[in-house]
mmCIF file of C-alpha atoms in Angstrom:
data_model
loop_
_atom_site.group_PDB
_atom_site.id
_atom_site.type_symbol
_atom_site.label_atom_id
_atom_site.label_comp_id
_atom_site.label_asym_id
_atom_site.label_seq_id
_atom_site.Cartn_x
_atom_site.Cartn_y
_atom_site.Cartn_z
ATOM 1 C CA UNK A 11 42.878 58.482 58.255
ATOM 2 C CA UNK A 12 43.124 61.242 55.745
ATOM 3 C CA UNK A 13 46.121 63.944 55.158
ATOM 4 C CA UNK A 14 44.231 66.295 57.099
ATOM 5 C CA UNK A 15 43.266 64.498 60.458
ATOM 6 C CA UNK A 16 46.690 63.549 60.483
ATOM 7 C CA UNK A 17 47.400 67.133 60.165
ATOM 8 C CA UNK A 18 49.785 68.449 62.919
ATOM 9 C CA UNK A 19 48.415 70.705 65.894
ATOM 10 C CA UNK A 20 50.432 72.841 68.378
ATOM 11 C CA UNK A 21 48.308 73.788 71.369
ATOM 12 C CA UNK A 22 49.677 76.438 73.166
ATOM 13 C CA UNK A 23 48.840 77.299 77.005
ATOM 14 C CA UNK A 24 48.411 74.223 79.738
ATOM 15 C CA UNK A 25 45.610 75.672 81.407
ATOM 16 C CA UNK A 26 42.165 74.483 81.759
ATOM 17 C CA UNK A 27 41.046 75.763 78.214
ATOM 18 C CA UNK A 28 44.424 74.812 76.609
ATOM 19 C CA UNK A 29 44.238 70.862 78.302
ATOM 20 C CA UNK A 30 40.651 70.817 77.331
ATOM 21 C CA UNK A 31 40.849 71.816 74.060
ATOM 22 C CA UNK A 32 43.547 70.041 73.026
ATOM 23 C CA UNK A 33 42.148 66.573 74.727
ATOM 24 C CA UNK A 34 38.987 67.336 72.329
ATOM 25 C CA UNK A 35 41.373 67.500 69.262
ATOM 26 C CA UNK A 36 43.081 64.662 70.032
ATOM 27 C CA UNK A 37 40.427 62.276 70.223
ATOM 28 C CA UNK A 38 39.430 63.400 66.856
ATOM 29 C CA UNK A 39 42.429 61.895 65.111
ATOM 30 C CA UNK A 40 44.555 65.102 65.391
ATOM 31 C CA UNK A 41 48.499 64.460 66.094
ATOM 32 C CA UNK A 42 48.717 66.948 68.592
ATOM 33 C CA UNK A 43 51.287 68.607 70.765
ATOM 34 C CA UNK A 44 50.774 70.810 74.073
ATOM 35 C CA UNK A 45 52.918 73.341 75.164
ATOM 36 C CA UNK A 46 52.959 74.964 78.177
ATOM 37 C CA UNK A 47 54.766 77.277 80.132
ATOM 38 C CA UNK A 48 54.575 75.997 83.039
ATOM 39 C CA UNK A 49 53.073 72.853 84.460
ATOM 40 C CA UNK A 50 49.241 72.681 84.765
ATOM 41 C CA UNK A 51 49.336 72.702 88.656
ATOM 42 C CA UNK A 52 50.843 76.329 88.690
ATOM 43 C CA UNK A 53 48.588 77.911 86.182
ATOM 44 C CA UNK A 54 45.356 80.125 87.262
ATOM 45 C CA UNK A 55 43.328 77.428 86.494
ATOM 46 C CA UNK A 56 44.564 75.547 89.562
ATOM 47 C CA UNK A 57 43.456 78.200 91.985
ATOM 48 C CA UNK A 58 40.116 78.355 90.850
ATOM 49 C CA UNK A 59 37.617 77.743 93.464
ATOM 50 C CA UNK A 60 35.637 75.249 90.822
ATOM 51 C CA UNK A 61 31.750 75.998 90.974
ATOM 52 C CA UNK A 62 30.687 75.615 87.533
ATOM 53 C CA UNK A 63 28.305 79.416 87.009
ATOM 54 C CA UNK A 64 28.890 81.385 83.880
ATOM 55 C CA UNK A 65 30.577 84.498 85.720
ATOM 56 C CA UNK A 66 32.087 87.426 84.589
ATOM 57 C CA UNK A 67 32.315 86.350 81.044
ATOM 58 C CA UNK A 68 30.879 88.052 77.824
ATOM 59 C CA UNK A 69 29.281 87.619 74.931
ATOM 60 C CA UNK A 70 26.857 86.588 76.791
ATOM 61 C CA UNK A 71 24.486 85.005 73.863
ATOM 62 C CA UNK A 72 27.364 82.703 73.234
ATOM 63 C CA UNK A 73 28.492 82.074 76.949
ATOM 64 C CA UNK A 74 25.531 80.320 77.531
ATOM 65 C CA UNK A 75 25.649 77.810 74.985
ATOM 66 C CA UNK A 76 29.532 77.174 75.929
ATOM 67 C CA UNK A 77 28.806 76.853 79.367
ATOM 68 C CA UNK A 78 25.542 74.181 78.545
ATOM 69 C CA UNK A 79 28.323 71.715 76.635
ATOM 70 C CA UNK A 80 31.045 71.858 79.514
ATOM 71 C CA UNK A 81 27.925 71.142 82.304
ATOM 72 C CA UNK A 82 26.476 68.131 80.115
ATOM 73 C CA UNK A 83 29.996 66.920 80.525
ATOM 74 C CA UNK A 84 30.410 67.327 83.684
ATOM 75 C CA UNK A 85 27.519 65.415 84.777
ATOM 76 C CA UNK A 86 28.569 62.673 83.213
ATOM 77 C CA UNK A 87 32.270 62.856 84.801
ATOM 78 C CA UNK A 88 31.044 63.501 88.570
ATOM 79 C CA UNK A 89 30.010 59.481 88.234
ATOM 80 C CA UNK A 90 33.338 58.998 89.419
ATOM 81 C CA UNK A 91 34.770 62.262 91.369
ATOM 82 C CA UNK A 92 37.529 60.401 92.302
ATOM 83 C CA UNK A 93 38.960 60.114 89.019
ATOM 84 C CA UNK A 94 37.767 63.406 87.570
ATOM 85 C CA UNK A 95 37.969 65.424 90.311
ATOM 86 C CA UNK A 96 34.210 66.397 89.650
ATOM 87 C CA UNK A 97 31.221 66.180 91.782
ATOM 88 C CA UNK A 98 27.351 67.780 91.889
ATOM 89 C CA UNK A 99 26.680 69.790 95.205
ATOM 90 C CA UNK A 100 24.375 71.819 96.290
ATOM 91 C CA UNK A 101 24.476 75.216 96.817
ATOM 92 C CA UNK A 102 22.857 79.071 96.640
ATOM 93 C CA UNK A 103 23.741 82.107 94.460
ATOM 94 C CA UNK A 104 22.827 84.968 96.833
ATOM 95 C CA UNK A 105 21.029 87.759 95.111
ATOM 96 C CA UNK A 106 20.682 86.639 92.199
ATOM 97 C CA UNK A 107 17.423 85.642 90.888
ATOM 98 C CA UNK A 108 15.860 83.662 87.645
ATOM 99 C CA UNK A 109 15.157 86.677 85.188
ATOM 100 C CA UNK A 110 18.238 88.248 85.640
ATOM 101 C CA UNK A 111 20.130 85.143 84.161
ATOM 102 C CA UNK A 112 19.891 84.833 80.084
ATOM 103 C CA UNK A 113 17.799 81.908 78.233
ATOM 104 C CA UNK A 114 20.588 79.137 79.247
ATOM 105 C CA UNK A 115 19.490 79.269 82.564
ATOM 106 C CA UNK A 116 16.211 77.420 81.624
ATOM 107 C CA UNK A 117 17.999 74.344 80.961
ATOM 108 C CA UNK A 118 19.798 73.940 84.227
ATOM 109 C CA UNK A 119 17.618 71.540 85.872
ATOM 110 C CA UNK A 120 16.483 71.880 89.412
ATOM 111 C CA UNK A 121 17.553 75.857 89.292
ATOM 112 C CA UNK A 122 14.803 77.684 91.588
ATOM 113 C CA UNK A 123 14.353 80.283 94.094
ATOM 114 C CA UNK A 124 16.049 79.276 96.967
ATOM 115 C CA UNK A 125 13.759 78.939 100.168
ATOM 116 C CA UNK A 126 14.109 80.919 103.048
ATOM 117 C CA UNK A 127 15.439 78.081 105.116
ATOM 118 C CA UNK A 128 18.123 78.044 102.482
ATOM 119 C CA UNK A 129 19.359 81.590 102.419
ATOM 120 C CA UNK A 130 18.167 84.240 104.376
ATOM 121 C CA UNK A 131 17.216 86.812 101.532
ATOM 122 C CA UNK A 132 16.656 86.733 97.535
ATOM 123 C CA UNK A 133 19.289 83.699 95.874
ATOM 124 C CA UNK A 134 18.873 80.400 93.891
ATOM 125 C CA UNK A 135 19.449 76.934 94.360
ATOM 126 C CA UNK A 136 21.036 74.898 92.436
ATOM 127 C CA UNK A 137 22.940 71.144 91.867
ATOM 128 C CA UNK A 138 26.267 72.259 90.250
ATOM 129 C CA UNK A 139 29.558 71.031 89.182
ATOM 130 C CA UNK A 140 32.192 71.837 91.524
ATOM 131 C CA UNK A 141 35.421 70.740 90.575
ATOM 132 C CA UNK A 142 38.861 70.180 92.227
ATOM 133 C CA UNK A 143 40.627 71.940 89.878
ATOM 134 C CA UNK A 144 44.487 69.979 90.664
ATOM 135 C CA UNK A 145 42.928 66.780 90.247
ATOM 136 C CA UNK A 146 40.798 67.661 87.011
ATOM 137 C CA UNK A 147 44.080 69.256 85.626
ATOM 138 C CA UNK A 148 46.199 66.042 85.819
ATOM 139 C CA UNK A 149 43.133 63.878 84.812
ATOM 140 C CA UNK A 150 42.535 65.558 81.566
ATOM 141 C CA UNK A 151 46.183 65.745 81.034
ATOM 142 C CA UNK A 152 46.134 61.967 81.493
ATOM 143 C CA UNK A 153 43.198 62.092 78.946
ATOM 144 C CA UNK A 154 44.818 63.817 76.872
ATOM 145 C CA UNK A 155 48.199 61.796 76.802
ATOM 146 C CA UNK A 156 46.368 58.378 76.726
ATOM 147 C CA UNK A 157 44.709 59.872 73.269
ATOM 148 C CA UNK A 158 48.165 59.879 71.662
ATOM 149 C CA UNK A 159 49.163 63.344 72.689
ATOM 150 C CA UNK A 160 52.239 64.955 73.765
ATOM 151 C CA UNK A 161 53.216 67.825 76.221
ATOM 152 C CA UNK A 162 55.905 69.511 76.429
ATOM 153 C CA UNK A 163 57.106 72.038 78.946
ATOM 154 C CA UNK A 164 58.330 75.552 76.904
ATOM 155 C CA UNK A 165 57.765 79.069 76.768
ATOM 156 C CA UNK A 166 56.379 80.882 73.255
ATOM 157 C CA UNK A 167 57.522 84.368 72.754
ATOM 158 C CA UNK A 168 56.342 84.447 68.818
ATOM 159 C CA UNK A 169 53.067 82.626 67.617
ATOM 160 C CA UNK A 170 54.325 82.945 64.243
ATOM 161 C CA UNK A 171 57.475 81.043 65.218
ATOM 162 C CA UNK A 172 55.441 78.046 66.414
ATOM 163 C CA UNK A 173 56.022 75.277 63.317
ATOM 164 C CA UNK A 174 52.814 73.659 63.177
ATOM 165 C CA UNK A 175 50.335 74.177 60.372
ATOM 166 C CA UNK A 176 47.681 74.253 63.263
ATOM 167 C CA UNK A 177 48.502 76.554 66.207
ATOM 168 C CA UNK A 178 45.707 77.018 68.811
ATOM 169 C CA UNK A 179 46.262 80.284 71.150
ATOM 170 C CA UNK A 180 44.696 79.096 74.503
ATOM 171 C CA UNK A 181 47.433 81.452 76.237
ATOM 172 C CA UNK A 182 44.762 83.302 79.116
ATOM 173 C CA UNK A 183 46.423 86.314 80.081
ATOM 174 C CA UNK A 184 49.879 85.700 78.086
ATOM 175 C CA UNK A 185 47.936 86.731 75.094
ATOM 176 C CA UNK A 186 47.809 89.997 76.448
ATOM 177 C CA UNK A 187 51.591 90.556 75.146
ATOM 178 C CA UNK A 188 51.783 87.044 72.811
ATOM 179 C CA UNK A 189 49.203 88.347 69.802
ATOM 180 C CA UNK A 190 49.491 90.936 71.424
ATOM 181 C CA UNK A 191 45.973 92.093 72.509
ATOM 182 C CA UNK A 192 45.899 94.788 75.603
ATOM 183 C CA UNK A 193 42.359 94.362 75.814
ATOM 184 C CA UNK A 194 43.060 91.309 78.001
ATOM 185 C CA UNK A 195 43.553 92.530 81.539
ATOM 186 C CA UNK A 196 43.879 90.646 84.792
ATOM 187 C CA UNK A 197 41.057 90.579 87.481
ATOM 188 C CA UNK A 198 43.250 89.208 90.397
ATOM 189 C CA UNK A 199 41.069 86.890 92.840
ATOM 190 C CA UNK A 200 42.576 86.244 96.189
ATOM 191 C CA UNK A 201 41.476 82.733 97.871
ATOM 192 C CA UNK A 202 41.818 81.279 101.656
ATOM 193 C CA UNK A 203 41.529 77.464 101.970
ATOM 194 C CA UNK A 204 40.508 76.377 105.784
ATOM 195 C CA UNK A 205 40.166 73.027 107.361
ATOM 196 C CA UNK A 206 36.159 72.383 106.588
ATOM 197 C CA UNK A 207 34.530 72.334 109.641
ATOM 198 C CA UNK A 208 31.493 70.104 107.858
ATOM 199 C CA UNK A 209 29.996 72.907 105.761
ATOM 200 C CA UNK A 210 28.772 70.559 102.949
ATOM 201 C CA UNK A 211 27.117 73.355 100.475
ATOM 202 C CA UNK A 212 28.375 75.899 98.764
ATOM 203 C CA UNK A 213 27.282 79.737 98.375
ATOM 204 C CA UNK A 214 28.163 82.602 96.597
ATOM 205 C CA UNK A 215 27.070 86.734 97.349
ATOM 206 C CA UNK A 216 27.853 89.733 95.564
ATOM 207 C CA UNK A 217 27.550 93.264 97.337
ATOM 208 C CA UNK A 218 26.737 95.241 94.089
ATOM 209 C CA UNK A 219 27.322 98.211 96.293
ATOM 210 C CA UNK A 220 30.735 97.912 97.059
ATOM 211 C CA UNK A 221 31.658 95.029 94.586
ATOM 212 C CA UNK A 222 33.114 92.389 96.870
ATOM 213 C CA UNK A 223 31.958 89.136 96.742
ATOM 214 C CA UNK A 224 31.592 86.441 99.465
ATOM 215 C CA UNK A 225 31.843 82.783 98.714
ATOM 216 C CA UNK A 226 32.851 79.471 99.741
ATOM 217 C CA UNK A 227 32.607 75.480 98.775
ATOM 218 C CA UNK A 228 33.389 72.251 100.033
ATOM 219 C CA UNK A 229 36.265 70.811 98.146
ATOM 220 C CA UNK A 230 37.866 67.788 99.357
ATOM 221 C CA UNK A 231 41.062 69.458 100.304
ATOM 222 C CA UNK A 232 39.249 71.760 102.632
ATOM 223 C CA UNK A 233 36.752 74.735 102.105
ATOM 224 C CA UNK A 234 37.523 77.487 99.581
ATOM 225 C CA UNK A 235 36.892 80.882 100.809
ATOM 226 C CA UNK A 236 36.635 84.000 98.711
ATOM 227 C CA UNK A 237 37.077 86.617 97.257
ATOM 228 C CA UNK A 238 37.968 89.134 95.721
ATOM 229 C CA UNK A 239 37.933 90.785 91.734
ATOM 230 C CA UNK A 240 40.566 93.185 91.568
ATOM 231 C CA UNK A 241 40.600 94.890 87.769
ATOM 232 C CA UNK A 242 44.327 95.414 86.613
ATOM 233 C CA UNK A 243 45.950 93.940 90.127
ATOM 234 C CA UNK A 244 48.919 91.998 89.357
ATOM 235 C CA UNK A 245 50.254 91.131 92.622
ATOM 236 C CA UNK A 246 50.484 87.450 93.230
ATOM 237 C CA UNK A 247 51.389 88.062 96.809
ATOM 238 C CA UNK A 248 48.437 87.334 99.852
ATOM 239 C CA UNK A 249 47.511 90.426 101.271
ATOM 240 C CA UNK A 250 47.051 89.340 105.017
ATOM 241 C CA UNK A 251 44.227 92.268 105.852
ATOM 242 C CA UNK A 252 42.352 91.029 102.608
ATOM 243 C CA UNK A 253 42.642 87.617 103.716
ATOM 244 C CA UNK A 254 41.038 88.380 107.096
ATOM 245 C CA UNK A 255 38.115 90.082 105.468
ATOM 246 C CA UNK A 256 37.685 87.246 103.454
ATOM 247 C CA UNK A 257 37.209 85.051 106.408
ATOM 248 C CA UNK A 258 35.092 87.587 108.585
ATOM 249 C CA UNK A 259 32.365 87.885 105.790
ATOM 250 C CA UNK A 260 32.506 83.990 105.534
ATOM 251 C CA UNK A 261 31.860 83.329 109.090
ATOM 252 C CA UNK A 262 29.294 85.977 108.956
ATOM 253 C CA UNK A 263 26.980 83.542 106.859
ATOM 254 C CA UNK A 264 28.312 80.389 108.524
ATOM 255 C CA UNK A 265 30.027 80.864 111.848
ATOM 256 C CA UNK A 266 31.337 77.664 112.174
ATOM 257 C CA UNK A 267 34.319 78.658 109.544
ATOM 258 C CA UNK A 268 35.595 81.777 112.121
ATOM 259 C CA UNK A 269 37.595 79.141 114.100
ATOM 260 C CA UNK A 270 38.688 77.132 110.855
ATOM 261 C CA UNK A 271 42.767 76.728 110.783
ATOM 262 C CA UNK A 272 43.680 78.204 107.578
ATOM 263 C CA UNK A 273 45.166 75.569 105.432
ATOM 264 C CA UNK A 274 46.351 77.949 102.796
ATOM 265 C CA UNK A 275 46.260 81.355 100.955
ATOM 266 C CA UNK A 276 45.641 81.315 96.848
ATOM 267 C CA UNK A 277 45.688 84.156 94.311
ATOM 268 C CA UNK A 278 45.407 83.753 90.650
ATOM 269 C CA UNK A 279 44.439 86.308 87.886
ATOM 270 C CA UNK A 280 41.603 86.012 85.753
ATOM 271 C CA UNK A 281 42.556 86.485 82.386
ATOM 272 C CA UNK A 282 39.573 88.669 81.419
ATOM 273 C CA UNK A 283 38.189 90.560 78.371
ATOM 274 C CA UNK A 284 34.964 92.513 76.981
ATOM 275 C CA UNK A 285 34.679 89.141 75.123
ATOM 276 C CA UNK A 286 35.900 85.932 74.902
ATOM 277 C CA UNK A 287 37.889 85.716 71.239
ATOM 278 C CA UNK A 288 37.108 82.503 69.839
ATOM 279 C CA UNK A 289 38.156 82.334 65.952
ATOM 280 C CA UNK A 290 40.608 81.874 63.412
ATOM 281 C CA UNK A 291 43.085 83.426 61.506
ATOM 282 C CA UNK A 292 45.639 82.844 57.889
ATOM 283 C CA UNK A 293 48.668 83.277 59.169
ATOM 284 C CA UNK A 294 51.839 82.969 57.051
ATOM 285 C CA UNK A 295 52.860 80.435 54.521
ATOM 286 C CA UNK A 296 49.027 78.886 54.930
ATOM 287 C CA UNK A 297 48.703 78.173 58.630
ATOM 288 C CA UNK A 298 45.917 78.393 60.601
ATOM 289 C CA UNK A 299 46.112 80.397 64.032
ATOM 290 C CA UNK A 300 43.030 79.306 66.299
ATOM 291 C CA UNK A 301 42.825 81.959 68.818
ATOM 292 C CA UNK A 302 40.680 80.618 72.005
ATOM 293 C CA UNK A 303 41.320 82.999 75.130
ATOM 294 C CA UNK A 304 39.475 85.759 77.248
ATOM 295 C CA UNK A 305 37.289 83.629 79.302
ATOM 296 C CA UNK A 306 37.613 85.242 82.561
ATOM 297 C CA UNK A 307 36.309 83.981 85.798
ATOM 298 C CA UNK A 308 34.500 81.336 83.902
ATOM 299 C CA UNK A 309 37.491 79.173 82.099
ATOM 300 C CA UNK A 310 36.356 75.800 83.723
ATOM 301 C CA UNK A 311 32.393 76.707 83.432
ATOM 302 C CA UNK A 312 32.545 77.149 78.956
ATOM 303 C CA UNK A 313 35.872 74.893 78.786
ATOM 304 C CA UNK A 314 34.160 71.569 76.880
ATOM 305 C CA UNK A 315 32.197 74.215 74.758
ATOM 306 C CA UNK A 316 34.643 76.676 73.809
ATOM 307 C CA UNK A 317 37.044 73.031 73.363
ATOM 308 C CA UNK A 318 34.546 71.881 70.396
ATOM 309 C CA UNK A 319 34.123 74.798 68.534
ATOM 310 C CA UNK A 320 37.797 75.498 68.756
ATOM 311 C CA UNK A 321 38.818 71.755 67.098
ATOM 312 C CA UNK A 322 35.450 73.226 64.818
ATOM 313 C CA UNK A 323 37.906 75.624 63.606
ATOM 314 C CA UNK A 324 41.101 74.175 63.257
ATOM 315 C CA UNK A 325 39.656 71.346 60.680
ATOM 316 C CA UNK A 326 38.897 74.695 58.633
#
């Protein structure tokens, strides 16, 4: 190998985007280290409810591209779910229709108007990722470990005191108060996980009149129910009433989940801004600083494609 792919990396945040990105360096002959805060299974990422669907992330001309890599990829891994934690399912996106999606959504195959035996109203079907988000988490970690990389569990305070000559900022909402950058904000989603009682499909809905959204999908450890999109909520507490509602517009599509025992409650902030910041920097004495944060609701759905263009950057 040359001096360069030898070259030594620092990725910092154990998240989704940081585990990803740094298991796509280190197959490419980088000597890489991971550092994270926390373990993977505490991070956002873990609550996620894992439907792969670019949502709430900008730019859009860029999203879609991102978000085309990660779902090629994801096909490919739900040949064994087991292992990956990923699997295709069916599902709807309640009012939402073809020509208000941008150009990716030509190449999602199978997307179409969803039939009224389907949904009752305007939505789209579609065969879609869905991923168990604890079980991805510790495979790529395993991935990325059994490609010769490293992780360590510490907290960063000061980019610029990170001693690599690569650093790669996949921090989420850290970065807010890391670069610093107040232009990330959290959009706190509150979850309720119930005891499936055999819904095998998932669906989304958004009330554009009142904002709230209504979801839910089959995940092996029960049925995910949401949710919510709170802008600039930082509470990581369950709020019981919220919870309720959360369940009552549920059962109002499928009744069946009304008597569901609720396994339990989640809530994780999105680590959201007007755009995802994907590029580099010169830091000092000739480093490179790969920023690769921002990504929203949608950190799982552009993770393999934001991953390459990120390891792009860092062999600049």
């Amino acid at each position: 190998m040359t001096k360069e792919s030898n070259s030594d990396v620092i990725v910092v945040g154990g998240g989704v985007i940081g585990l990803t990105t740094a298991v796509v360096l280190a197959e490419s002959g980088r000597q890489v280290r991971l550092w994270a805060r926390e373990p993977a299974e505490r991070t956002t990422s873990a609550v996620a409810g894992g439907l792969w669907w670019p949502y709430r992330i900008e730019p859009e001309a860029l999203v879609g591209a991102w978000a085309l890599v990660s779902l090629a990829v994801y096909e490919e891994l739900a040949a064994r779910p087991d292992e990956t934690g990923v699997r295709m399912v069916e599902g709807v996106h309640g009012e939402t229709t073809l020509d208000g999606l941008g150009a990716w959504a030509s190449r999602v195959a199978g997307l179409r108007a969803a039939t009224a035996q389907e949904y009752t109203g305007t939505g789209l079907w579609a065969r879609l990722p869905v991923i168990d988000m604890p079980v991805h988490l510790r495979w790529l970690r395993g991935r990325f470990v059994a490609a010769g990389g490293t992780v360590e569990e510490r907290a960063v305070t000061d980019l610029g005191a990170v001693d690599a000559r690569v650093v790669v900022n996949c921090t989420g909402l850290d970065a807010r108060d890391l670069v610093p950058d107040p232009s990330v904000r959290p959009v706190r989603g509150q979850l309720v996980v119930v005891e499936n009682p055999g819904v095998t499909t998932w669906m989304t809905s958004v009330d554009h009149a009142d904002a709230t959204s209504t979801y839910f999908i089959p995940q092996p450890g029960g049925l995910i129910l949401g949710g919510t999109a709170e802008e600039d909520a930082w509470s990581m507490t369950p709020d019981p009433v919220t919870a309720e509602a959360i369940v009552r517009r549920c059962a109002a599509v499928r009744p069946e989940i009304a008597g569901a025992r609720v396994i339990e409650h989640r809530v994780g902030l999105r680590p959201t801004r007007p755009a995802v910041r994907l590029e580099r920097e010169r830091a000092a004495a000739g480093r490179l600083l790969v920023h690769n944060y921002g990504h929203g609701g949608a950190g799982v759905t552009v993770a393999w494609g934001c991953a390459r263009e990120a390891a792009e950057l860092a062999a600049g």
